[in-house]
PDB file of C-alpha atoms and ligand atoms in Angstrom:
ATOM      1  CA  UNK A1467     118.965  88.945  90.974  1.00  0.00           C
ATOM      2  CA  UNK A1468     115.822  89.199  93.344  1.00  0.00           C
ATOM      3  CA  UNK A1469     116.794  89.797  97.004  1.00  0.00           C
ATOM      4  CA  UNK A1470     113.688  87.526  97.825  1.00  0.00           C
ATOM      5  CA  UNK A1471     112.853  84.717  96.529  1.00  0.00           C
ATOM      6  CA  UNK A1472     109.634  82.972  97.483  1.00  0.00           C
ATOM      7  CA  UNK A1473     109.210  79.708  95.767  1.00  0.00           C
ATOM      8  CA  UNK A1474     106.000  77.385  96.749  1.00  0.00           C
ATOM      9  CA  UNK A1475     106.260  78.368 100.690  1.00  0.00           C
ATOM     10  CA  UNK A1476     103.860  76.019 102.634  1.00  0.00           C
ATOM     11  CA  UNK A1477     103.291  76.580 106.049  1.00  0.00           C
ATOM     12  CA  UNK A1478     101.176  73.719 108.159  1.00  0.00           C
ATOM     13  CA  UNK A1479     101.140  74.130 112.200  1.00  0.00           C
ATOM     14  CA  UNK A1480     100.234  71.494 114.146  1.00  0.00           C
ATOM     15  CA  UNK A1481      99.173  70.869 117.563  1.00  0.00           C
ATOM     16  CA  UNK A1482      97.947  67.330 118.738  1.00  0.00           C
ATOM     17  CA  UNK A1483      95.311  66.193 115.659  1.00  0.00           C
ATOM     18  CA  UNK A1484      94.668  69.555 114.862  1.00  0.00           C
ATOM     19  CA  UNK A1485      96.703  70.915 111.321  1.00  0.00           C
ATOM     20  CA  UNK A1486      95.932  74.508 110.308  1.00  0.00           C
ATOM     21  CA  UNK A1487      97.410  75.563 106.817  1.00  0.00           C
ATOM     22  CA  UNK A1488      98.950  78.898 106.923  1.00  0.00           C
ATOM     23  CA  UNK A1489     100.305  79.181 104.099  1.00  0.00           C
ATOM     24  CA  UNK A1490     100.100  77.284 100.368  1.00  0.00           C
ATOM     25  CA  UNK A1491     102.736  77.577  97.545  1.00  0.00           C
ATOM     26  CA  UNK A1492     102.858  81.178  97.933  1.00  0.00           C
ATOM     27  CA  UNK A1493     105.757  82.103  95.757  1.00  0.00           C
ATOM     28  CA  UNK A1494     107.492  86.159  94.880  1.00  0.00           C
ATOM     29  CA  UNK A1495     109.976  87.840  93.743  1.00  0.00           C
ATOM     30  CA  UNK A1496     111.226  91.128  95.677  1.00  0.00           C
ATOM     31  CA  UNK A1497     113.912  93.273  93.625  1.00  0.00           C
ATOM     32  CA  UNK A1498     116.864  95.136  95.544  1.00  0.00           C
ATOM     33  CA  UNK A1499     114.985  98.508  96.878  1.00  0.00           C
ATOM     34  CA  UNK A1500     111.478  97.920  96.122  1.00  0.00           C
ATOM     35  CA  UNK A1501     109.056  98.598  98.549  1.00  0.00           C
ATOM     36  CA  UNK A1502     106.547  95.915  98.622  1.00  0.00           C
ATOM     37  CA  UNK A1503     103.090  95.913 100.739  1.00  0.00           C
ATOM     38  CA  UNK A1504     101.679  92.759 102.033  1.00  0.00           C
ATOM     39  CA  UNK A1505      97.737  93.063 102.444  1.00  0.00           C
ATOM     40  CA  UNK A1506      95.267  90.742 103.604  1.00  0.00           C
ATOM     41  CA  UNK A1507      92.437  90.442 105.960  1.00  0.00           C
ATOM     42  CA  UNK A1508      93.331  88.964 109.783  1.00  0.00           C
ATOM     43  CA  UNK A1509      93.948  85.111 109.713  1.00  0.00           C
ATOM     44  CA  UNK A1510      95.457  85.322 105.899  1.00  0.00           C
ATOM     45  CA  UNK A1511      99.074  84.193 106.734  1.00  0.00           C
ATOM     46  CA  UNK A1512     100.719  87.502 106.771  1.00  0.00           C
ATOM     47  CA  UNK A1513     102.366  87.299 110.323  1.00  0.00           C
ATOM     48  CA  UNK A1514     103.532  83.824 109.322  1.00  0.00           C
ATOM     49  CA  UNK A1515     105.074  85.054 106.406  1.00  0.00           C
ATOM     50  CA  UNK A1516     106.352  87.468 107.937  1.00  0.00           C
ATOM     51  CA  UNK A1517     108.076  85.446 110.265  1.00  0.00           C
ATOM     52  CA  UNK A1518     109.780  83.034 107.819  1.00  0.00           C
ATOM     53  CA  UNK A1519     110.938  85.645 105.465  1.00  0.00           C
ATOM     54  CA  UNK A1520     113.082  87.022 108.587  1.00  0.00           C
ATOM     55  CA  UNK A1521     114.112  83.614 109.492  1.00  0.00           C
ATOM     56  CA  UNK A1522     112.255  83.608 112.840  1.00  0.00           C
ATOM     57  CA  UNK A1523     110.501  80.116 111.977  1.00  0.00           C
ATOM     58  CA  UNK A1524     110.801  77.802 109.365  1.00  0.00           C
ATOM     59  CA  UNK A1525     108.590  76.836 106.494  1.00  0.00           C
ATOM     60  CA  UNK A1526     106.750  73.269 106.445  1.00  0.00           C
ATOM     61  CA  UNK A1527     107.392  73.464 102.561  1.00  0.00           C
ATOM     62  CA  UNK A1528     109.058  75.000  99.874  1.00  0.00           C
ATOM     63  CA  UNK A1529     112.160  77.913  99.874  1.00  0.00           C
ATOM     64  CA  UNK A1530     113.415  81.130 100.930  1.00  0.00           C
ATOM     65  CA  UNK A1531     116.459  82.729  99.329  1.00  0.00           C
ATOM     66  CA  UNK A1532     117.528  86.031 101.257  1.00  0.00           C
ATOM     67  CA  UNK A1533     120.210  87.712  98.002  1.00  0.00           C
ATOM     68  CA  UNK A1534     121.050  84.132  97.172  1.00  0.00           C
ATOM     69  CA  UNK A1535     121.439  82.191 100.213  1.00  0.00           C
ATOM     70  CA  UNK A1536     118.792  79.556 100.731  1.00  0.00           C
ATOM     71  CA  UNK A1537     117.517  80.109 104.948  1.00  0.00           C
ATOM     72  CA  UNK A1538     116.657  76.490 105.666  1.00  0.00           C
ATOM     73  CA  UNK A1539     119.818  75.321 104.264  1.00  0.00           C
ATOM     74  CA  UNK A1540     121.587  77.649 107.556  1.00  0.00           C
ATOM     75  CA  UNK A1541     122.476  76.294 111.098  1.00  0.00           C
ATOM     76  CA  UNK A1542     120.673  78.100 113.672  1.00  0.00           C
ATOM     77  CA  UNK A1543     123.867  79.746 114.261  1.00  0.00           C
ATOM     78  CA  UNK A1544     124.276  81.169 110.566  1.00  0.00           C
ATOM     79  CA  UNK A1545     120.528  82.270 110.701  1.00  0.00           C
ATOM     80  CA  UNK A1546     120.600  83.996 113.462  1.00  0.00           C
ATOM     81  CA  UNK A1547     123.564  85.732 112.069  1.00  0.00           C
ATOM     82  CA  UNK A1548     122.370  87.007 108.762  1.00  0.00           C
ATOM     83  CA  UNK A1549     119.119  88.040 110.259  1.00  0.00           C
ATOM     84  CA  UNK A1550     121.165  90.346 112.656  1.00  0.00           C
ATOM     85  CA  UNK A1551     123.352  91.679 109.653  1.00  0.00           C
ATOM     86  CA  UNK A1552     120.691  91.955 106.959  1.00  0.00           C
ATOM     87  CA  UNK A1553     117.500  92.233 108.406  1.00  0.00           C
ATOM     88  CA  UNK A1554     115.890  95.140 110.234  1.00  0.00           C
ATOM     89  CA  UNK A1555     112.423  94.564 112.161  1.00  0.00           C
ATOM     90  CA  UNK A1556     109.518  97.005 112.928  1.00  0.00           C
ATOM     91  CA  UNK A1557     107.231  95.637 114.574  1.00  0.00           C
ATOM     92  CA  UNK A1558     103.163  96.325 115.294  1.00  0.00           C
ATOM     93  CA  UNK A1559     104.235  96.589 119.423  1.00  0.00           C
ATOM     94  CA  UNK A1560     107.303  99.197 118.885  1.00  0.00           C
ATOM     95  CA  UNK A1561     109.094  96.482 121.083  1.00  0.00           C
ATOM     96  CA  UNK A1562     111.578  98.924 122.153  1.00  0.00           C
ATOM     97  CA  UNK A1563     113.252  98.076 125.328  1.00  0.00           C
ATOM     98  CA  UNK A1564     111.715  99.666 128.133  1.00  0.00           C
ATOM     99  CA  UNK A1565     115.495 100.049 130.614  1.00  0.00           C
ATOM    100  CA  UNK A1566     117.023 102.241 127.786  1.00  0.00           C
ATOM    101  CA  UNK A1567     116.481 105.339 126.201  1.00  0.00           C
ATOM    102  CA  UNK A1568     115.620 106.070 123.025  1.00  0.00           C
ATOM    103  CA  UNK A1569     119.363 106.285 121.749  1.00  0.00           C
ATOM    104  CA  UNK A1570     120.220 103.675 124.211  1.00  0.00           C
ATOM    105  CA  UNK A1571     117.552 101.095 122.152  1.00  0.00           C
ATOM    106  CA  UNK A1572     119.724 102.563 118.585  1.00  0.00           C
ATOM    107  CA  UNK A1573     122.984 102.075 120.006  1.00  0.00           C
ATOM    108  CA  UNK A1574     122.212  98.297 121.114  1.00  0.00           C
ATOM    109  CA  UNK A1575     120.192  97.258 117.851  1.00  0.00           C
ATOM    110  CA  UNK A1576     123.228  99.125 116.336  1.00  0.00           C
ATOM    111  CA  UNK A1577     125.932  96.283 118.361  1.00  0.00           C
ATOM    112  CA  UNK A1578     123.662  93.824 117.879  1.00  0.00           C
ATOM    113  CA  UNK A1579     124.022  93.894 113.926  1.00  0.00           C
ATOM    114  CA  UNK A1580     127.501  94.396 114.310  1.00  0.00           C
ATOM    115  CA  UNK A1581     128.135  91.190 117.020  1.00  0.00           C
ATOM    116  CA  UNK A1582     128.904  88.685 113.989  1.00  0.00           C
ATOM    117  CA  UNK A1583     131.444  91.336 112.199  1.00  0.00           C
ATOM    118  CA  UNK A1584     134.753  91.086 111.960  1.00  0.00           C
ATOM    119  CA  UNK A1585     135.713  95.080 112.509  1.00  0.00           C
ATOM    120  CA  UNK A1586     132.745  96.562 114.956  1.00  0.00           C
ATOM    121  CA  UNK A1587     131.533  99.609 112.905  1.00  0.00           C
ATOM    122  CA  UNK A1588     130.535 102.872 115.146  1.00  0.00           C
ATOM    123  CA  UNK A1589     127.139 104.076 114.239  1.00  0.00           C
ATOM    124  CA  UNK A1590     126.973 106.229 110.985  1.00  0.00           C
ATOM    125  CA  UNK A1591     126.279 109.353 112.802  1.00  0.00           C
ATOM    126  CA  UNK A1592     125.426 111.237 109.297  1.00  0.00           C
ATOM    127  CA  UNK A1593     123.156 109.058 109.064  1.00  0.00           C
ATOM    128  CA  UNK A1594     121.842 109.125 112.801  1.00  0.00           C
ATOM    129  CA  UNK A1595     121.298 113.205 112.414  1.00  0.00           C
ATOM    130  CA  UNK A1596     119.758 112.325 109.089  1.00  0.00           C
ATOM    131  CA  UNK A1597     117.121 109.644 110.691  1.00  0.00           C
ATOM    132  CA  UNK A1598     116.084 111.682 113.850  1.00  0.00           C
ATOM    133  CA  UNK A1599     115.122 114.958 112.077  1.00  0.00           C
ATOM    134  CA  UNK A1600     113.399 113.115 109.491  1.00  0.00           C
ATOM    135  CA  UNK A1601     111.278 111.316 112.447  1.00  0.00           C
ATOM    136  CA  UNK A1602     111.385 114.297 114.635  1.00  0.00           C
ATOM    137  CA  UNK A1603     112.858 112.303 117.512  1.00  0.00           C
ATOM    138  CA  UNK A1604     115.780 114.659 117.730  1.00  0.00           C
ATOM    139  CA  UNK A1605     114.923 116.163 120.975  1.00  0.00           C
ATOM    140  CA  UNK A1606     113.853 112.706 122.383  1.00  0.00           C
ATOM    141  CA  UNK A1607     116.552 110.252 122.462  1.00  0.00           C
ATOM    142  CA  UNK A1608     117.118 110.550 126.002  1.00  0.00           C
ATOM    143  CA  UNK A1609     114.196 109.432 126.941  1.00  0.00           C
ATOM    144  CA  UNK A1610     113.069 105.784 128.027  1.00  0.00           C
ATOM    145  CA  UNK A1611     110.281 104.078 125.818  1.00  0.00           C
ATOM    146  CA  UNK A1612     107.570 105.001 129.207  1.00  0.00           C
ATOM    147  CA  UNK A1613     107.595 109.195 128.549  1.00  0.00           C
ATOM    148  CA  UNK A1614     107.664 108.902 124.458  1.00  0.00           C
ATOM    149  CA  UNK A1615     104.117 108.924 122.996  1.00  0.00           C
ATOM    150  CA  UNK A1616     103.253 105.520 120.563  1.00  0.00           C
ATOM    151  CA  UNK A1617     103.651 107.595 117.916  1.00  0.00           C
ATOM    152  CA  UNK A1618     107.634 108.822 119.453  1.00  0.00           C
ATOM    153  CA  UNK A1619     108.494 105.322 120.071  1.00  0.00           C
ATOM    154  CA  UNK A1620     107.980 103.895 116.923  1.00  0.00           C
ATOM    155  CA  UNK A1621     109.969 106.796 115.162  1.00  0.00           C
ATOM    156  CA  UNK A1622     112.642 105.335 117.318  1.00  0.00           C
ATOM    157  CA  UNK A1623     111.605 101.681 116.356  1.00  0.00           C
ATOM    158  CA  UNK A1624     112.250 102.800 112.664  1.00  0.00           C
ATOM    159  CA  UNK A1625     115.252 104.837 113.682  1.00  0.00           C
ATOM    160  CA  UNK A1626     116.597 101.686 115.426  1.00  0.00           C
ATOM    161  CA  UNK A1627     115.876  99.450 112.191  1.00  0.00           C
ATOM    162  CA  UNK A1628     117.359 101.386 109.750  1.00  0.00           C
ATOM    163  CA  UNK A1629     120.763 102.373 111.703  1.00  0.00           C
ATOM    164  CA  UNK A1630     122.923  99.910 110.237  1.00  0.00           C
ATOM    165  CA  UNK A1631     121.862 100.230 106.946  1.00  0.00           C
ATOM    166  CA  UNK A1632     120.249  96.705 106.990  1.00  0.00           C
ATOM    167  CA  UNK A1633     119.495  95.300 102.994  1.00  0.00           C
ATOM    168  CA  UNK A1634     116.054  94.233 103.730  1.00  0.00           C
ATOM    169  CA  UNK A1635     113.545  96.036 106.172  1.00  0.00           C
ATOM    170  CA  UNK A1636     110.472  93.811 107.335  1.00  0.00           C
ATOM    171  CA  UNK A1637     107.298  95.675 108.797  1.00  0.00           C
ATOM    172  CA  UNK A1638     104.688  94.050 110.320  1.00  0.00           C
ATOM    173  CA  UNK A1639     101.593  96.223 111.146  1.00  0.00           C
ATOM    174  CA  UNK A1640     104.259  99.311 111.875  1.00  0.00           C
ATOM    175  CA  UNK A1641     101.367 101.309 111.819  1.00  0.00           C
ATOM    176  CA  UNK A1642      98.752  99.320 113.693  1.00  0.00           C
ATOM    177  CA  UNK A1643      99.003 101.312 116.742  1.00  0.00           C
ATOM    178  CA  UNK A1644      99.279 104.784 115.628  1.00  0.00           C
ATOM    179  CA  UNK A1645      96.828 107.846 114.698  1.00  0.00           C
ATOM    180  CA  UNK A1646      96.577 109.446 111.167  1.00  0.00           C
ATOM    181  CA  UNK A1647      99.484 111.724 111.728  1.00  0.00           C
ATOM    182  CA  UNK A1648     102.240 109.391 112.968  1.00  0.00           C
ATOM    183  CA  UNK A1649     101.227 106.897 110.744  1.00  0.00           C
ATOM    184  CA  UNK A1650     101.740 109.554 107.577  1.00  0.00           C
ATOM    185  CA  UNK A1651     105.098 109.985 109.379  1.00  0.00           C
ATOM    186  CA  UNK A1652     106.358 106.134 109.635  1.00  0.00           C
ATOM    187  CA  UNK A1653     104.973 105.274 106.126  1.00  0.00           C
ATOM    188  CA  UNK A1654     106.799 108.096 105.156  1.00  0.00           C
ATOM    189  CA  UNK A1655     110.398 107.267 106.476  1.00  0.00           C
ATOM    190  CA  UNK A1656     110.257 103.510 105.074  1.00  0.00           C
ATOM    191  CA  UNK A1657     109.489 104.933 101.403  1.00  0.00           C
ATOM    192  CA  UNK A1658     112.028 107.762 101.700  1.00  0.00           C
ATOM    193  CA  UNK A1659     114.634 105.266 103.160  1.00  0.00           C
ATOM    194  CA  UNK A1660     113.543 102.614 100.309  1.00  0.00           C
ATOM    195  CA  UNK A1661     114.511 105.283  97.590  1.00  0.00           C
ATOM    196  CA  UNK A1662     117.628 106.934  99.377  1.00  0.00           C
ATOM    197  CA  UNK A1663     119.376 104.464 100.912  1.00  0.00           C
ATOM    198  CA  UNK A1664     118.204 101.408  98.242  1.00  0.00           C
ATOM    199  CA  UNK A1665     116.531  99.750 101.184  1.00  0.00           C
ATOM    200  CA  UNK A1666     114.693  96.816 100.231  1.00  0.00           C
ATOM    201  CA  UNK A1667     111.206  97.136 102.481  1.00  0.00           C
ATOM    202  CA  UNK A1668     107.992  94.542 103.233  1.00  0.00           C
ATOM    203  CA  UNK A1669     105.451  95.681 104.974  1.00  0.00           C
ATOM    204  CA  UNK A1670     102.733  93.874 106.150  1.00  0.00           C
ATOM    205  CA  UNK A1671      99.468  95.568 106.838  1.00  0.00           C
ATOM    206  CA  UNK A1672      95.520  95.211 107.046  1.00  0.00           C
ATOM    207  CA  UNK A1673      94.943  98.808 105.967  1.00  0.00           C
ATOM    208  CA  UNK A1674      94.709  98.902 102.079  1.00  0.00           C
ATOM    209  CA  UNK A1675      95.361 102.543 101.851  1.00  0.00           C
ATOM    210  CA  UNK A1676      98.599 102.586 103.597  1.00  0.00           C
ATOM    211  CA  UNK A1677      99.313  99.695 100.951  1.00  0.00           C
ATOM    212  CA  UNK A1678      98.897 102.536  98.222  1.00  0.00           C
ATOM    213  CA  UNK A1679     102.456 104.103  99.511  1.00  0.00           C
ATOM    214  CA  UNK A1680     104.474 101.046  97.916  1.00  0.00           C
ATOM    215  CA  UNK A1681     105.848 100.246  94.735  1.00  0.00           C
ATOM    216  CA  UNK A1682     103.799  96.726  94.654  1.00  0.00           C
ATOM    217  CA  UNK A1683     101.196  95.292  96.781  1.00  0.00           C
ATOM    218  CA  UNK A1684     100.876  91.751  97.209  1.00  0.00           C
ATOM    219  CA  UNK A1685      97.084  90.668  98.083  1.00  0.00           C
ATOM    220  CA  UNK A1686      96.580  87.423 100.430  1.00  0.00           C
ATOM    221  CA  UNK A1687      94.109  85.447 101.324  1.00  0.00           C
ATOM    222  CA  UNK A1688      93.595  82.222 103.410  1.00  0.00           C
ATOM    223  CA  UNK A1689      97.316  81.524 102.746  1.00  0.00           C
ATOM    224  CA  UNK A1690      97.789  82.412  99.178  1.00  0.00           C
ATOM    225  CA  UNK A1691      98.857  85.202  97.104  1.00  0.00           C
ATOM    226  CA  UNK A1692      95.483  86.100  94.976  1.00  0.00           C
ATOM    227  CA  UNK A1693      96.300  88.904  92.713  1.00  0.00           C
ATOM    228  CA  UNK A1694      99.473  91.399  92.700  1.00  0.00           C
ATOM    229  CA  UNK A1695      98.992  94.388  92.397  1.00  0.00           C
ATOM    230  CA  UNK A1696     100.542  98.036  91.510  1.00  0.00           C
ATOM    231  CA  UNK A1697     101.224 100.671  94.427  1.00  0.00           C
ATOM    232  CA  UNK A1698     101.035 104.586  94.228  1.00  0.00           C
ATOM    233  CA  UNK A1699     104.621 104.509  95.062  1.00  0.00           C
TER     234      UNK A1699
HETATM  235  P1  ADP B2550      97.585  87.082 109.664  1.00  0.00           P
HETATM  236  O1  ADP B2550      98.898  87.618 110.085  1.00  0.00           O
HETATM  237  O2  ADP B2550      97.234  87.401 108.248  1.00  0.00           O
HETATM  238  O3  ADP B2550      96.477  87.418 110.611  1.00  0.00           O
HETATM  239  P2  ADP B2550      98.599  84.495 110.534  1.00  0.00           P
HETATM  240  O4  ADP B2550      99.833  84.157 109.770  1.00  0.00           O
HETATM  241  O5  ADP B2550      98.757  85.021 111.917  1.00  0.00           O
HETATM  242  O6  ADP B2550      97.706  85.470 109.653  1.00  0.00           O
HETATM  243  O7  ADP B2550      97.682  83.211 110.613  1.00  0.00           O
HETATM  244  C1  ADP B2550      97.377  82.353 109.510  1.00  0.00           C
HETATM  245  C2  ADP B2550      96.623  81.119 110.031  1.00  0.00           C
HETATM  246  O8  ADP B2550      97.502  80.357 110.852  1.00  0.00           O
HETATM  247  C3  ADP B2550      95.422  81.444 110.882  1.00  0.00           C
HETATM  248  O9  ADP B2550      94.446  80.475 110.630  1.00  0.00           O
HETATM  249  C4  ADP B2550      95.957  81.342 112.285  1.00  0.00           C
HETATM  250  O10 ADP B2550      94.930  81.020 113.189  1.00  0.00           O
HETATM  251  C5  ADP B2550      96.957  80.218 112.164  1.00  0.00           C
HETATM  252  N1  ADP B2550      98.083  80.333 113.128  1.00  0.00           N
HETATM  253  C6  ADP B2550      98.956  81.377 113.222  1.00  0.00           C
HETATM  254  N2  ADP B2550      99.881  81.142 114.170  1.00  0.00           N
HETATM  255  C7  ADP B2550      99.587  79.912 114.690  1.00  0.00           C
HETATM  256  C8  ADP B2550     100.198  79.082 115.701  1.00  0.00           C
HETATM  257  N3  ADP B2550     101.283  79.476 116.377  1.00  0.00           N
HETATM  258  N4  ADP B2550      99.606  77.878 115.965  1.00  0.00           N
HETATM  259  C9  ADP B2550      98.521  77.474 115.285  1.00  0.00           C
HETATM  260  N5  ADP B2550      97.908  78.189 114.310  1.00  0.00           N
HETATM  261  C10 ADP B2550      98.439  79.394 114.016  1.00  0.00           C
HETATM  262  P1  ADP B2551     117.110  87.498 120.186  1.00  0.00           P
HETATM  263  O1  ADP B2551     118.381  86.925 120.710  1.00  0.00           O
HETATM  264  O2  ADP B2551     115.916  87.228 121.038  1.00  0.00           O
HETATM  265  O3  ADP B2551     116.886  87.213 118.726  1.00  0.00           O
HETATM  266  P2  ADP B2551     118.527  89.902 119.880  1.00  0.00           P
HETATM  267  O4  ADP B2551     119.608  89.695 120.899  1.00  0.00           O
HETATM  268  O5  ADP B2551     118.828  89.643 118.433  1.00  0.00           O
HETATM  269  O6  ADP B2551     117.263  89.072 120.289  1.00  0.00           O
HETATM  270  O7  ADP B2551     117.950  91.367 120.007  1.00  0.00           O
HETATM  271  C1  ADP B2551     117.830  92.061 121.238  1.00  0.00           C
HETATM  272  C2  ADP B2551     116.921  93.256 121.054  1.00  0.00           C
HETATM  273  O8  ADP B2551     117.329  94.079 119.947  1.00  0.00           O
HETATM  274  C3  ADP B2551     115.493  92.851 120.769  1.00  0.00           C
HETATM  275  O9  ADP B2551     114.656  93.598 121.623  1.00  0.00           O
HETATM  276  C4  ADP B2551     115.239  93.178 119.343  1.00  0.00           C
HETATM  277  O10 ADP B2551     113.911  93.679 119.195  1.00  0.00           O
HETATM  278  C5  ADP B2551     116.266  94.245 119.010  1.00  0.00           C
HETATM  279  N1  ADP B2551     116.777  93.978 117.664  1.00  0.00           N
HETATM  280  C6  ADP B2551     117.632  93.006 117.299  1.00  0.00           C
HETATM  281  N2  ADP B2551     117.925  93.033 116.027  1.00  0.00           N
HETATM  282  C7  ADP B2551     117.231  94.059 115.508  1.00  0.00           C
HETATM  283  C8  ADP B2551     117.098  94.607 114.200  1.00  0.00           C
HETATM  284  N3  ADP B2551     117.759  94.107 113.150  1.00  0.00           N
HETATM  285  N4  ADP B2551     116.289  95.666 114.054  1.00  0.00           N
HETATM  286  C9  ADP B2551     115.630  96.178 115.098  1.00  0.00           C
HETATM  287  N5  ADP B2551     115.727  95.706 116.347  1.00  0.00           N
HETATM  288  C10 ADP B2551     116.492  94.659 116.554  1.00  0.00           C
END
């Protein structure tokens, strides 16, 4: 069974007169640990596919199913909740935030999965040494997002994604903001973490060679899916 399942997603935003067509009948399959690249040039639909598939807005058309459980058919309530438990988000920005430290922003994404549990799981710290050496953020975590470098605070974005074990890892631009080196670095952790842990990853990006790293890279333009094609990975 896929853990994603695209089928004919339409995406139409209005405002006033004015209708712009994001997306049309884009439809995909994603299997349970694949890593999956999602390229296209600015203006293509990525973000707002990006958006839906973590149940952050809603498609004007067609379905979602996130491991068998159809998103539009959820309350707010029940959305919310299995984006929390199954979904980790890296995002182009870092978005880490800026009152905590590094471990501080872990420990709270950590609780934050955890609020809709019924038994509040401590953080995996195995898996917390494992994480921080691979990213080199080890000697870092006390620090607040304002003294860590771009490249520092998005090892601690992925860090923060990836502590609860999430099913399904969405990336938009993770890279976007980074030089050569911490970019190797990031692109690095989400394929080792895709293979290890059996991490299901998307990542959207405008760069066609950091595409190359995944197991499949899905091509857009002006709202469609125009050829599929197969990653380095
Ligand atoms: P990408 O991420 O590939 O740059 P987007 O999903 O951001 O593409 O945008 C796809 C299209 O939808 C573009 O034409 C963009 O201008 C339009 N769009 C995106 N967000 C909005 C919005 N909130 N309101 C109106 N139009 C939007
Ligand atoms: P909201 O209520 O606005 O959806 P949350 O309370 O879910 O926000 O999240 C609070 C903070 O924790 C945000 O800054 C968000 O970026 C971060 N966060 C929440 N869930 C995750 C996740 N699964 N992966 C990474 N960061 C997360």
């Amino acid at each position: 069974q896929p853990i994603i399942l695209a089928q004919d997603l339409g995406k139409t935003y209005r405002s006033g007169k004015l209708e712009v067509p994001a997306l049309r009948k884009v439809s995909f399959e994603v299997d349970p640990g694949e890593f999956v690249a999602i390229v296209g040039p600015s203006g293509s639909g990525k973000s707002t596919l990006f958006y839906i598939l973590g149940g952050l807005t809603q498609a004007t058309s067609g379905s979602v199913l996130i491991g068998g459980t159809d998103f539009a058919r959820l309350t707010d309530a029940e959305r919310t909740k299995m984006r929390r438990a199954k979904i980790g988000f890296v995002f182009q920005r870092f978005n880490l935030l800026p009152t905590l430290s590094a471990m501080g922003n872990i420990e709270i994404a950590h609780d934050i999965a955890n609020l809709g549990a019924e038994e509040k799981k401590p953080i995996d710290q195995p898996l917390l040494e494992h994480l921080t050496e691979m990213l080199g953020i080890k000697g870092r975590l006390e620090h607040r997002p304002n003294e860590l470098s771009g490249g520092e605070q998005q090892r601690v974005a992925i860090a923060r994604a990836l502590i609860s074990r999430p099913a399904i890892v969405l990336a938009d631009e993770p890279t976007g903001n980074l030089d050569t080196k911490n970019s190797d670095a990031v692109l690095h952790m989400l394929r080792t973490s895709s293979r290890e842990l059996n991490q299901t990853v998307l990542m959207i990006t405008h760069n066609p060679e950091a595409a190359q790293i995944a197991d499949r890279i899905l091509h857009m333009r002006d709202g469609e899916i125009t050829h599929i094609e197969n990653g380095k990975g």
